[in-house]
């Protein structure tokens, strides 16, 4: 298996070496070398993740937590080892608190459904922010079918910062939950979640953090944040699609009813009554995405091998460089100039629609995202239909940003 | 510029994008509908005046990409003076053109300037951009619903 060596020396990360770990980066698009700037949608996968999944099906495939045979043992061990890796990666106290899901979306739906159905009453309030992804808006709205809850929204300012001067006054005795995005996928804003969690806790309100756009860019420590739940997706951190994680404090997970019923989540079933399995299995009904979990474990090894702090430092350099470079493009306006940003930059031209930018830039070999980024309320807030977004991963380079800028200037010429 | 790209963004399209024709609101229209593409956020309002079954005025407002704006602009110029039936026939022919269906040279000829949008057929993701205004017009004339979505 290919391993990355000497990637983190005194001069910083050896990006050429890191790029060699990602086979897809050798692709050409319309005859040009691929420049992949759509990492907030999904990151590319290193060879070690691809080979781990290949190895699972070649040498280990078996259902887990069931058989006593050899294959079942080794696949169960690999699955549970990955749980330990994710526990350590986000510094959770216990593997009982690490639940595998399909992704951030399912993690949030699990909490909204299981916690919300049990603990919310008519007239209760929950708080979210104006920069939530649809996945942290719609699950709470769906709950309104059963519970007459009110959703309060923390506003954002013109630069894309949360307006938190009056945050504490949003809490009343009816406030039951705070669900908040750590890093905005459309604006790149890094929210002061630790501060907001501590304010919520003063009012005995539990907090879920949507860390989908945070975990591959900045170190995330659930004990330091003191969040009660945290949701993340494997495919945005160099792992496979269809696998995610819900971290939850044991006291809450214990009190919550199962989200789905089936195999693996039970300890005893009769037609009269079922006794549920212990944590975390209570929330993992049915045969899980085994290769996804094991692949995610390999992705975490990959990040750890480089070091999340080194990745953060390198990507901060890219963000700063790209921001300055994009500001030199005539007529380009950056949407979202928050004090602290990570991962993504959204921009707009007055006379060129993002979709036209997207089609033209594709012919330069550059993949970027155009649209509302599943954050329509953010687009409404700024009175715009859509943006173009560049989002970074550890394999991106300043040279790629230079090509992006040159390509954008070419597009301006066409639309003059 | 790549030839496929030049085929998509012809000068006529860039021109209509920059200075769209009939880009205005009609007070007291006989027909009106709103079109919306939730995937990209494009919105278009279509206003129609009809007298004795003839479209006497047709205008649009909204925001969208060059393809959707040019398509709406060309449509508004093309359909003024046509009967509702003729408009629907042109729509069907235009739809065949942008979705890459077989269409004879004679029929393309009949589409006049609209033929510049033929390049869209090489870009399946952009077909909805080119057809949003048309679906919206169709709905305005049929008055079946007030908001058209490309995702229904």
Coordinates of C-alpha atoms in Angstrom, one line a residue:
Chain A
X1 CA 0.0 0.0 0.0
X2 CA 1.2 3.5 -0.9
X3 CA 2.1 5.5 2.2
X4 CA 2.8 9.2 2.5
X5 CA 6.2 9.9 3.8
X6 CA 8.0 13.2 4.7
X7 CA 4.9 15.2 4.0
X8 CA 5.3 17.4 7.0
X9 CA 8.9 18.7 7.3
X10 CA 10.3 21.9 8.6
X11 CA 9.4 23.8 5.4
X12 CA 5.7 22.8 5.8
X13 CA 3.7 20.3 3.9
X14 CA 5.1 18.7 0.8
X15 CA 2.0 19.2 -1.4
X16 CA 3.5 17.5 -4.4
X17 CA 3.9 14.4 -2.3
X18 CA 0.3 14.7 -1.0
X19 CA -1.1 15.2 -4.5
X20 CA 0.4 11.9 -5.5
X21 CA -1.8 10.2 -2.9
X22 CA -4.9 11.2 -4.9
X23 CA -5.2 9.3 -8.2
X24 CA -8.0 11.4 -9.5
X25 CA -5.9 14.5 -9.6
X26 CA -4.2 13.1 -12.7
X27 CA -7.5 13.4 -14.6
X28 CA -7.7 15.9 -17.5
X29 CA -10.9 17.8 -18.2
X30 CA -11.5 19.2 -21.7
X31 CA -7.8 18.6 -22.3
X32 CA -6.7 20.6 -19.2
X33 CA -5.4 19.2 -15.9
X34 CA -8.2 18.9 -13.4
X35 CA -8.3 21.6 -10.8
X36 CA -10.7 20.5 -8.1
X37 CA -12.2 23.4 -6.1
X38 CA -15.4 21.7 -5.1
X39 CA -14.2 20.2 -1.9
X40 CA -17.1 21.5 0.3
X41 CA -19.4 19.3 -1.8
X42 CA -17.1 16.3 -1.4
X43 CA -13.3 15.9 -1.1
X44 CA -11.4 13.5 -3.3
X45 CA -10.1 10.2 -1.8
X46 CA -6.5 9.3 -1.2
X47 CA -5.3 5.9 -2.5
X48 CA -5.1 4.6 1.1
X49 CA -8.9 5.0 1.5
X50 CA -9.6 3.4 -2.0
X51 CA -7.3 0.5 -1.2
X52 CA -8.8 0.0 2.2
X53 CA -12.2 -0.5 0.7
X54 CA -10.8 -2.7 -2.0
X55 CA -9.0 -4.8 0.6
X56 CA -12.2 -5.0 2.7
X57 CA -14.1 -6.6 -0.2
X58 CA -11.2 -8.7 -1.4
X59 CA -10.2 -10.2 2.0
X60 CA -12.6 -9.4 4.8
X61 CA -16.2 -9.1 3.5
X62 CA -18.6 -10.5 6.1
X63 CA -21.5 -9.2 8.2
X64 CA -20.5 -7.8 11.6
X65 CA -21.6 -8.5 15.2
X66 CA -23.2 -11.8 14.1
X67 CA -21.2 -14.8 13.1
X68 CA -18.5 -16.5 15.1
X69 CA -16.5 -17.3 12.0
X70 CA -13.2 -15.9 11.1
X71 CA -14.4 -13.3 8.5
X72 CA -17.1 -12.0 10.7
X73 CA -14.5 -11.5 13.5
X74 CA -12.0 -9.6 11.4
X75 CA -14.6 -7.3 9.8
X76 CA -16.2 -6.6 13.2
X77 CA -12.8 -5.8 14.6
X78 CA -12.0 -3.4 11.7
X79 CA -15.4 -1.8 12.1
X80 CA -15.0 -1.2 15.8
X81 CA -11.4 -0.1 15.4
X82 CA -12.7 2.7 13.1
X83 CA -15.1 3.7 15.8
X84 CA -12.2 4.1 18.2
X85 CA -10.3 6.2 15.6
X86 CA -13.2 8.6 15.2
X87 CA -13.6 8.8 19.0
X88 CA -10.0 9.8 19.3
X89 CA -10.2 12.2 16.3
X90 CA -12.9 14.3 17.9
X91 CA -11.7 13.5 21.4
X92 CA -15.0 11.9 22.6
X93 CA -14.9 10.3 26.0
X94 CA -16.3 7.0 24.9
X95 CA -17.0 4.8 21.8
X96 CA -20.5 4.4 23.2
X97 CA -21.0 8.0 22.1
X98 CA -20.0 7.4 18.5
X99 CA -22.9 6.4 16.3
X100 CA -22.5 5.7 12.6
X101 CA -25.0 7.2 10.3
X102 CA -25.3 7.9 6.5
X103 CA -24.0 11.4 7.0
X104 CA -24.5 14.7 8.7
X105 CA -28.0 14.9 7.3
X106 CA -29.0 11.6 8.9
X107 CA -27.2 12.5 12.1
X108 CA -29.3 15.7 12.5
X109 CA -32.5 13.9 11.5
X110 CA -31.8 11.3 14.2
X111 CA -31.5 13.9 16.9
X112 CA -34.5 15.9 15.7
X113 CA -36.7 12.9 15.5
X114 CA -35.5 10.9 18.6
X115 CA -34.7 13.7 21.0
X116 CA -37.4 16.0 19.6
X117 CA -40.3 13.5 19.7
X118 CA -39.5 12.6 23.3
X119 CA -38.5 16.0 24.8
X120 CA -40.2 18.7 22.9
X121 CA -43.7 19.9 23.7
X122 CA -46.1 22.2 21.9
X123 CA -45.0 25.8 22.3
X124 CA -41.4 24.9 22.8
X125 CA -38.7 26.8 21.0
X126 CA -35.5 25.8 19.3
X127 CA -32.8 28.1 18.0
X128 CA -30.9 27.7 14.7
X129 CA -28.9 30.3 12.7
X130 CA -29.6 32.1 9.4
X131 CA -26.6 30.3 7.8
X132 CA -27.7 26.8 8.3
X133 CA -27.6 24.2 5.5
X134 CA -31.0 22.9 4.6
X135 CA -30.1 19.8 6.5
X136 CA -30.2 21.8 9.7
X137 CA -33.5 23.5 8.9
X138 CA -35.8 20.9 7.3
X139 CA -35.5 18.2 10.0
X140 CA -36.7 20.7 12.6
X141 CA -39.5 21.8 10.3
X142 CA -40.6 18.2 9.7
X143 CA -40.9 17.8 13.5
X144 CA -43.6 20.6 13.4
X145 CA -46.0 18.0 11.9
X146 CA -46.1 16.4 15.3
X147 CA -45.0 19.1 17.7
X148 CA -46.1 22.7 17.5
X149 CA -42.6 24.1 18.1
X150 CA -41.2 27.5 17.1
X151 CA -38.0 27.9 15.3
X152 CA -36.0 31.0 16.2
X153 CA -33.2 32.2 13.9
X154 CA -29.9 33.9 14.9
X155 CA -29.4 36.6 12.2
X156 CA -26.3 37.3 10.2
X157 CA -24.7 40.6 9.3
X158 CA -23.6 41.9 5.9
X159 CA -20.1 40.3 6.3
X160 CA -21.5 36.9 7.1
X161 CA -20.9 36.9 10.9
X162 CA -23.6 35.7 13.2
X163 CA -25.1 38.6 15.1
X164 CA -24.7 37.5 18.7
X165 CA -25.0 40.7 20.7
X166 CA -28.5 39.8 21.7
X167 CA -28.0 36.0 21.5
X168 CA -28.7 35.4 25.2
X169 CA -32.0 37.3 25.1
X170 CA -33.3 34.7 22.6
X171 CA -33.5 32.1 25.4
X172 CA -36.8 31.8 27.2
X173 CA -38.0 29.1 29.6
X174 CA -39.5 27.4 26.5
X175 CA -36.1 27.1 24.7
X176 CA -35.3 23.4 24.4
X177 CA -32.5 23.1 21.9
X178 CA -29.8 25.0 19.9
X179 CA -28.6 23.5 16.6
X180 CA -25.8 25.4 14.9
X181 CA -23.4 25.1 12.0
X182 CA -19.7 25.3 12.9
X183 CA -18.4 26.4 9.5
X184 CA -20.8 27.7 6.9
X185 CA -20.6 25.8 3.6
X186 CA -21.7 28.9 1.5
X187 CA -20.0 31.8 3.3
X188 CA -17.0 30.0 4.9
X189 CA -17.7 31.7 8.3
X190 CA -16.3 29.9 11.3
X191 CA -18.8 30.5 14.1
X192 CA -17.8 31.1 17.7
X193 CA -19.6 27.9 18.7
X194 CA -17.7 27.3 22.0
X195 CA -18.9 30.7 23.3
X196 CA -22.5 30.1 22.1
X197 CA -22.6 26.5 23.6
X198 CA -21.6 27.9 27.0
X199 CA -24.4 30.5 26.9
X200 CA -26.9 27.8 25.9
X201 CA -25.7 25.7 28.8
X202 CA -26.4 28.5 31.2
X203 CA -30.0 28.1 30.2
X204 CA -29.8 24.3 30.4
X205 CA -30.3 24.0 26.6
X206 CA -28.4 21.2 24.8
X207 CA -26.5 22.0 21.6
X208 CA -26.0 20.1 18.4
X209 CA -23.0 21.3 16.2
X210 CA -23.1 20.6 12.5
X211 CA -19.4 20.0 11.9
X212 CA -19.6 18.8 8.3
X213 CA -17.5 21.7 7.0
X214 CA -15.3 21.9 10.0
X215 CA -13.7 18.5 10.7
X216 CA -11.4 18.5 7.6
X217 CA -10.3 22.0 8.1
X218 CA -9.9 22.7 11.8
X219 CA -9.2 20.6 14.9
X220 CA -12.5 19.7 16.5
X221 CA -12.6 18.6 20.2
X222 CA -16.0 17.8 21.5
X223 CA -14.9 17.9 25.1
X224 CA -13.3 21.3 24.7
X225 CA -16.4 22.6 22.9
X226 CA -18.7 20.9 25.4
X227 CA -21.3 20.3 22.6
X228 CA -24.0 17.8 23.4
X229 CA -24.2 16.4 19.9
X230 CA -21.9 16.8 16.9
X231 CA -22.7 15.6 13.3
X232 CA -20.2 15.0 10.5
X233 CA -19.9 13.4 7.1
X234 CA -17.1 11.0 6.0
X235 CA -17.0 12.1 2.4
X236 CA -16.1 15.7 3.2
X237 CA -13.0 14.5 5.1
X238 CA -11.4 12.3 2.4
X239 CA -13.6 9.3 3.3
X240 CA -16.3 7.5 1.3
X241 CA -19.8 8.8 0.7
X242 CA -22.8 7.4 2.6
X243 CA -21.1 7.3 6.0
X244 CA -21.3 9.9 8.8
X245 CA -21.1 10.2 12.5
X246 CA -23.3 11.4 15.3
X247 CA -21.5 12.1 18.5
X248 CA -23.8 12.5 21.5
X249 CA -23.2 12.7 25.2
X250 CA -24.1 9.4 26.8
X251 CA -26.7 10.9 29.2
X252 CA -28.7 12.2 26.2
X253 CA -28.3 9.1 24.0
X254 CA -29.3 6.9 26.9
X255 CA -32.5 8.9 27.4
X256 CA -33.4 9.0 23.7
X257 CA -35.6 6.3 22.1
X258 CA -34.2 4.3 19.1
X259 CA -34.5 6.1 15.8
X260 CA -35.0 3.0 13.6
X261 CA -35.9 -0.6 14.6
X262 CA -34.3 -3.8 13.2
X263 CA -31.4 -6.1 13.6
X264 CA -28.3 -5.2 15.7
X265 CA -30.2 -2.6 17.8
X266 CA -31.9 -5.2 20.0
X267 CA -30.9 -7.4 22.8
X268 CA -34.1 -9.5 23.1
X269 CA -37.1 -9.6 20.8
X270 CA -40.5 -11.3 21.4
X271 CA -43.8 -10.4 19.8
X272 CA -44.8 -8.8 23.1
X273 CA -41.7 -6.7 23.8
X274 CA -38.2 -5.8 22.6
X275 CA -35.3 -4.9 24.8
X276 CA -33.0 -2.6 23.1
X277 CA -29.2 -3.1 22.7
X278 CA -26.8 -0.9 24.6
X279 CA -25.1 2.2 23.2
X280 CA -24.0 2.8 20.5
X281 CA -25.8 -0.2 18.8
X282 CA -29.2 1.0 19.9
X283 CA -29.0 3.6 17.1
X284 CA -27.4 1.4 14.5
X285 CA -30.3 -0.7 13.2
X286 CA -29.7 -3.1 10.3
X287 CA -26.5 -4.1 8.5
X288 CA -24.5 -0.9 8.4
X289 CA -22.2 0.6 5.7
X290 CA -19.3 -1.6 6.8
X291 CA -16.9 -0.6 4.0
X292 CA -17.9 3.1 4.6
X293 CA -16.9 2.9 8.3
X294 CA -13.6 1.1 7.6
X295 CA -12.9 3.6 4.7
X296 CA -13.6 6.5 7.1
X297 CA -11.1 5.0 9.5
X298 CA -8.5 5.0 6.8
X299 CA -9.4 8.7 6.0
X300 CA -8.8 9.6 9.6
X301 CA -5.5 7.8 9.5
X302 CA -4.7 9.8 6.4
X303 CA -5.5 13.1 8.1
X304 CA -3.7 12.2 11.3
X305 CA -0.6 11.3 9.3
X306 CA -0.4 14.8 7.9
X307 CA -1.8 16.4 11.0
X308 CA -5.0 18.4 11.2
X309 CA -3.1 21.5 12.6
X310 CA -0.7 21.4 9.6
X311 CA -3.7 21.1 7.3
X312 CA -5.4 24.0 9.0
X313 CA -2.3 26.2 8.7
X314 CA -1.7 25.3 5.0
X315 CA -5.4 25.9 4.0
X316 CA -5.5 29.2 5.9
X317 CA -2.6 30.2 3.7
X318 CA -4.6 29.2 0.6
X319 CA -7.7 31.1 1.9
X320 CA -5.7 34.2 2.4
X321 CA -4.0 33.9 -1.0
X322 CA -7.2 33.2 -2.8
X323 CA -9.1 36.1 -1.1
X324 CA -6.4 38.6 -2.2
X325 CA -6.2 37.1 -5.7
X326 CA -9.9 37.1 -6.3
X327 CA -10.1 40.7 -5.1
X328 CA -7.9 41.7 -8.1
X329 CA -10.5 40.4 -10.5
X330 CA -12.5 43.4 -11.9
X331 CA -16.1 43.4 -10.8
X332 CA -15.8 40.3 -8.6
X333 CA -17.5 40.6 -5.2
X334 CA -16.8 38.2 -2.4
X335 CA -20.0 37.1 -0.5
X336 CA -19.0 36.6 3.1
X337 CA -16.2 38.5 4.7
X338 CA -16.4 37.1 8.2
X339 CA -13.7 37.7 10.7
X340 CA -12.8 34.0 10.7
X341 CA -13.3 31.8 7.6
X342 CA -12.3 28.3 6.6
X343 CA -12.5 26.2 3.5
X344 CA -14.7 28.1 1.1
X345 CA -15.0 31.5 -0.7
X346 CA -18.3 32.5 -2.4
X347 CA -18.2 35.2 -5.1
X348 CA -20.4 36.9 -7.6
X349 CA -20.1 39.1 -10.7
X350 CA -22.7 41.8 -11.3
X351 CA -23.2 40.9 -14.9
X352 CA -22.2 37.3 -15.2
X353 CA -24.5 34.6 -13.7
X354 CA -22.8 31.9 -11.6
X355 CA -24.0 29.2 -14.0
X356 CA -22.3 30.9 -16.9
X357 CA -19.1 31.1 -14.8
X358 CA -19.5 27.4 -14.0
X359 CA -19.8 26.3 -17.6
X360 CA -16.9 28.5 -18.8
X361 CA -14.6 27.5 -16.0
X362 CA -15.3 23.8 -16.5
X363 CA -13.7 24.2 -19.9
X364 CA -10.5 25.4 -18.1
X365 CA -10.5 22.1 -16.2
X366 CA -11.7 23.8 -13.0
X367 CA -14.5 22.2 -10.9
X368 CA -16.3 24.7 -8.8
X369 CA -19.8 24.9 -7.4
X370 CA -22.4 27.3 -8.6
X371 CA -25.9 27.6 -7.1
X372 CA -27.4 28.2 -3.7
X373 CA -25.3 25.6 -2.0
X374 CA -28.4 24.2 -0.1
X375 CA -28.5 27.5 1.8
X376 CA -31.4 29.4 0.2
X377 CA -32.0 31.5 3.3
X378 CA -28.4 32.8 3.0
X379 CA -29.0 33.7 -0.7
X380 CA -32.3 35.5 0.3
X381 CA -30.4 37.3 3.1
X382 CA -28.1 38.9 0.5
X383 CA -30.7 39.2 -2.2
X384 CA -28.9 37.0 -4.6
X385 CA -30.0 33.9 -6.5
X386 CA -26.8 32.0 -6.4
X387 CA -23.0 32.3 -6.0
X388 CA -19.9 30.6 -7.4
X389 CA -17.9 28.9 -4.7
X390 CA -14.3 27.7 -4.5
X391 CA -13.6 25.4 -1.7
X392 CA -10.2 23.9 -0.7
X393 CA -8.6 20.7 0.5
X394 CA -5.0 20.0 1.4
X395 CA -4.1 19.0 -2.1
X396 CA -4.9 22.5 -3.6
X397 CA -2.1 24.9 -4.5
X398 CA -1.5 28.6 -5.1
X399 CA -0.7 27.8 -8.7
X400 CA -4.2 26.5 -9.1
X401 CA -5.6 29.7 -7.7
X402 CA -3.6 31.7 -10.2
X403 CA -5.1 29.6 -13.0
X404 CA -8.6 30.3 -11.6
X405 CA -8.0 34.0 -11.5
X406 CA -6.7 34.0 -15.1
X407 CA -9.7 32.0 -16.3
X408 CA -12.1 34.4 -14.6
X409 CA -10.5 37.3 -16.3
X410 CA -11.0 35.5 -19.7
X411 CA -14.7 35.1 -18.9
X412 CA -15.1 38.8 -18.1
X413 CA -13.7 39.5 -21.6
X414 CA -16.4 37.3 -23.2
X415 CA -19.2 39.0 -21.3
X416 CA -17.9 42.5 -21.8
Chain B
X1 CA -12.5 29.7 -26.7
X2 CA -13.4 26.0 -27.1
X3 CA -15.6 25.4 -30.1
X4 CA -18.3 23.6 -28.1
X5 CA -18.4 26.6 -25.8
X6 CA -18.5 29.1 -28.6
X7 CA -21.4 27.1 -30.1
X8 CA -23.2 27.5 -26.7
X9 CA -22.4 31.2 -26.1
X10 CA -22.9 32.6 -29.6
X11 CA -22.7 36.4 -30.1
X12 CA -26.5 36.6 -30.4
X13 CA -26.9 35.0 -27.0
X14 CA -24.3 37.2 -25.4
X15 CA -26.0 40.2 -27.0
X16 CA -29.5 39.3 -25.7
X17 CA -28.0 38.6 -22.3
X18 CA -26.5 42.0 -22.2
X19 CA -29.5 43.8 -23.6
X20 CA -32.6 41.6 -23.2
X21 CA -35.6 42.6 -25.3
X22 CA -39.0 43.0 -23.7
X23 CA -37.4 43.0 -20.3
X24 CA -40.2 44.8 -18.5
X25 CA -43.4 44.4 -16.6
X26 CA -46.8 44.6 -18.4
X27 CA -49.5 46.3 -16.3
X28 CA -52.8 44.4 -16.4
X29 CA -51.6 41.3 -18.4
X30 CA -54.1 38.8 -19.7
X31 CA -51.8 36.0 -18.6
X32 CA -49.1 35.8 -16.0
X33 CA -46.9 33.1 -14.5
X34 CA -43.8 32.8 -12.4
X35 CA -41.1 30.3 -13.3
X36 CA -38.5 29.0 -10.8
X37 CA -35.6 26.6 -11.1
X38 CA -34.8 25.6 -7.5
X39 CA -31.6 23.9 -8.5
X40 CA -29.9 27.2 -9.5
X41 CA -32.3 29.8 -8.1
X42 CA -33.3 31.3 -11.5
X43 CA -36.6 33.1 -11.4
X44 CA -38.7 34.5 -14.2
X45 CA -42.0 36.3 -14.4
X46 CA -43.8 36.1 -17.8
X47 CA -46.5 38.7 -18.8
X48 CA -48.7 38.1 -21.8
X49 CA -51.3 40.2 -23.6
X50 CA -53.7 38.4 -25.9
X51 CA -56.3 39.8 -28.3
X52 CA -58.5 37.5 -30.5
X53 CA -56.2 34.6 -29.8
X54 CA -53.1 36.6 -31.0
X55 CA -50.2 37.4 -28.6
X56 CA -50.0 41.1 -28.9
X57 CA -47.4 41.7 -26.2
X58 CA -45.1 39.4 -24.3
X59 CA -42.5 40.5 -21.7
X60 CA -40.4 39.0 -18.9
X61 CA -38.5 40.0 -15.7
X62 CA -36.4 38.1 -13.3
X63 CA -32.8 36.8 -12.9
X64 CA -31.0 34.0 -14.6
X65 CA -28.0 33.0 -16.5
X66 CA -27.1 34.1 -20.0
X67 CA -28.8 31.1 -21.5
X68 CA -32.1 31.6 -19.7
X69 CA -32.1 35.3 -20.3
X70 CA -31.3 35.1 -24.0
X71 CA -33.9 32.3 -24.4
X72 CA -36.6 34.4 -22.8
X73 CA -35.6 37.5 -24.8
X74 CA -35.6 35.6 -28.1
X75 CA -38.9 34.0 -27.2
X76 CA -40.5 37.3 -26.5
X77 CA -39.4 38.8 -29.8
X78 CA -40.3 35.7 -31.8
X79 CA -43.8 35.1 -30.4
X80 CA -45.3 38.5 -30.7
X81 CA -48.0 38.5 -33.3
X82 CA -48.3 34.7 -33.2
X83 CA -51.5 32.8 -32.3
X84 CA -51.5 30.8 -29.1
X85 CA -51.5 27.6 -31.1
X86 CA -48.5 28.8 -33.2
X87 CA -46.7 29.7 -30.0
X88 CA -47.2 26.2 -28.6
X89 CA -46.0 24.6 -31.9
X90 CA -42.8 26.7 -31.8
X91 CA -42.3 25.7 -28.2
X92 CA -42.5 22.0 -29.1
X93 CA -40.1 22.4 -32.0
X94 CA -37.7 24.5 -29.8
X95 CA -37.8 21.8 -27.1
X96 CA -36.9 19.2 -29.6
X97 CA -33.9 21.4 -30.7
X98 CA -32.4 21.9 -27.2
X99 CA -33.0 18.4 -26.0
X100 CA -31.2 17.0 -29.1
X101 CA -34.1 15.3 -30.8
X102 CA -34.1 14.8 -34.5
X103 CA -35.3 17.9 -36.2
X104 CA -35.2 18.7 -39.9
X105 CA -33.3 21.6 -41.4
X106 CA -36.6 23.0 -42.6
X107 CA -38.0 23.1 -39.1
X108 CA -34.8 24.7 -37.7
X109 CA -35.2 27.3 -40.4
X110 CA -38.7 28.1 -39.1
X111 CA -37.2 28.7 -35.6
X112 CA -35.3 31.7 -37.0
X113 CA -32.9 33.3 -34.5
X114 CA -34.0 30.7 -31.8
X115 CA -31.8 28.2 -33.6
X116 CA -28.7 29.9 -31.9
X117 CA -29.7 27.9 -28.8
X118 CA -29.0 24.6 -30.5
X119 CA -25.6 24.4 -28.7
X120 CA -27.5 23.8 -25.4
X121 CA -28.1 20.2 -26.5
X122 CA -24.4 19.4 -25.8
X123 CA -24.9 20.7 -22.2
X124 CA -27.6 18.6 -20.6
X125 CA -27.2 20.5 -17.3
X126 CA -28.2 23.7 -19.1
X127 CA -31.3 22.5 -21.0
X128 CA -33.5 23.7 -18.0
X129 CA -31.9 27.1 -18.3
X130 CA -33.0 27.4 -22.0
X131 CA -36.5 26.0 -21.4
X132 CA -37.5 27.8 -18.2
X133 CA -39.1 30.8 -19.9
X134 CA -41.0 28.5 -22.3
X135 CA -42.4 26.3 -19.6
X136 CA -43.5 29.4 -17.8
X137 CA -45.1 30.9 -20.8
X138 CA -46.9 27.6 -21.4
X139 CA -48.2 27.7 -17.9
X140 CA -49.3 31.4 -18.2
X141 CA -51.3 30.6 -21.4
X142 CA -52.8 27.5 -19.8
X143 CA -53.3 29.2 -16.5
X144 CA -52.9 25.8 -14.9
X145 CA -50.9 27.1 -12.0
X146 CA -49.2 30.3 -11.0
X147 CA -45.7 29.0 -10.1
X148 CA -43.8 26.7 -12.4
X149 CA -40.9 24.8 -11.1
X150 CA -38.4 22.9 -13.3
X151 CA -38.3 20.2 -10.6
X152 CA -41.9 19.1 -10.8

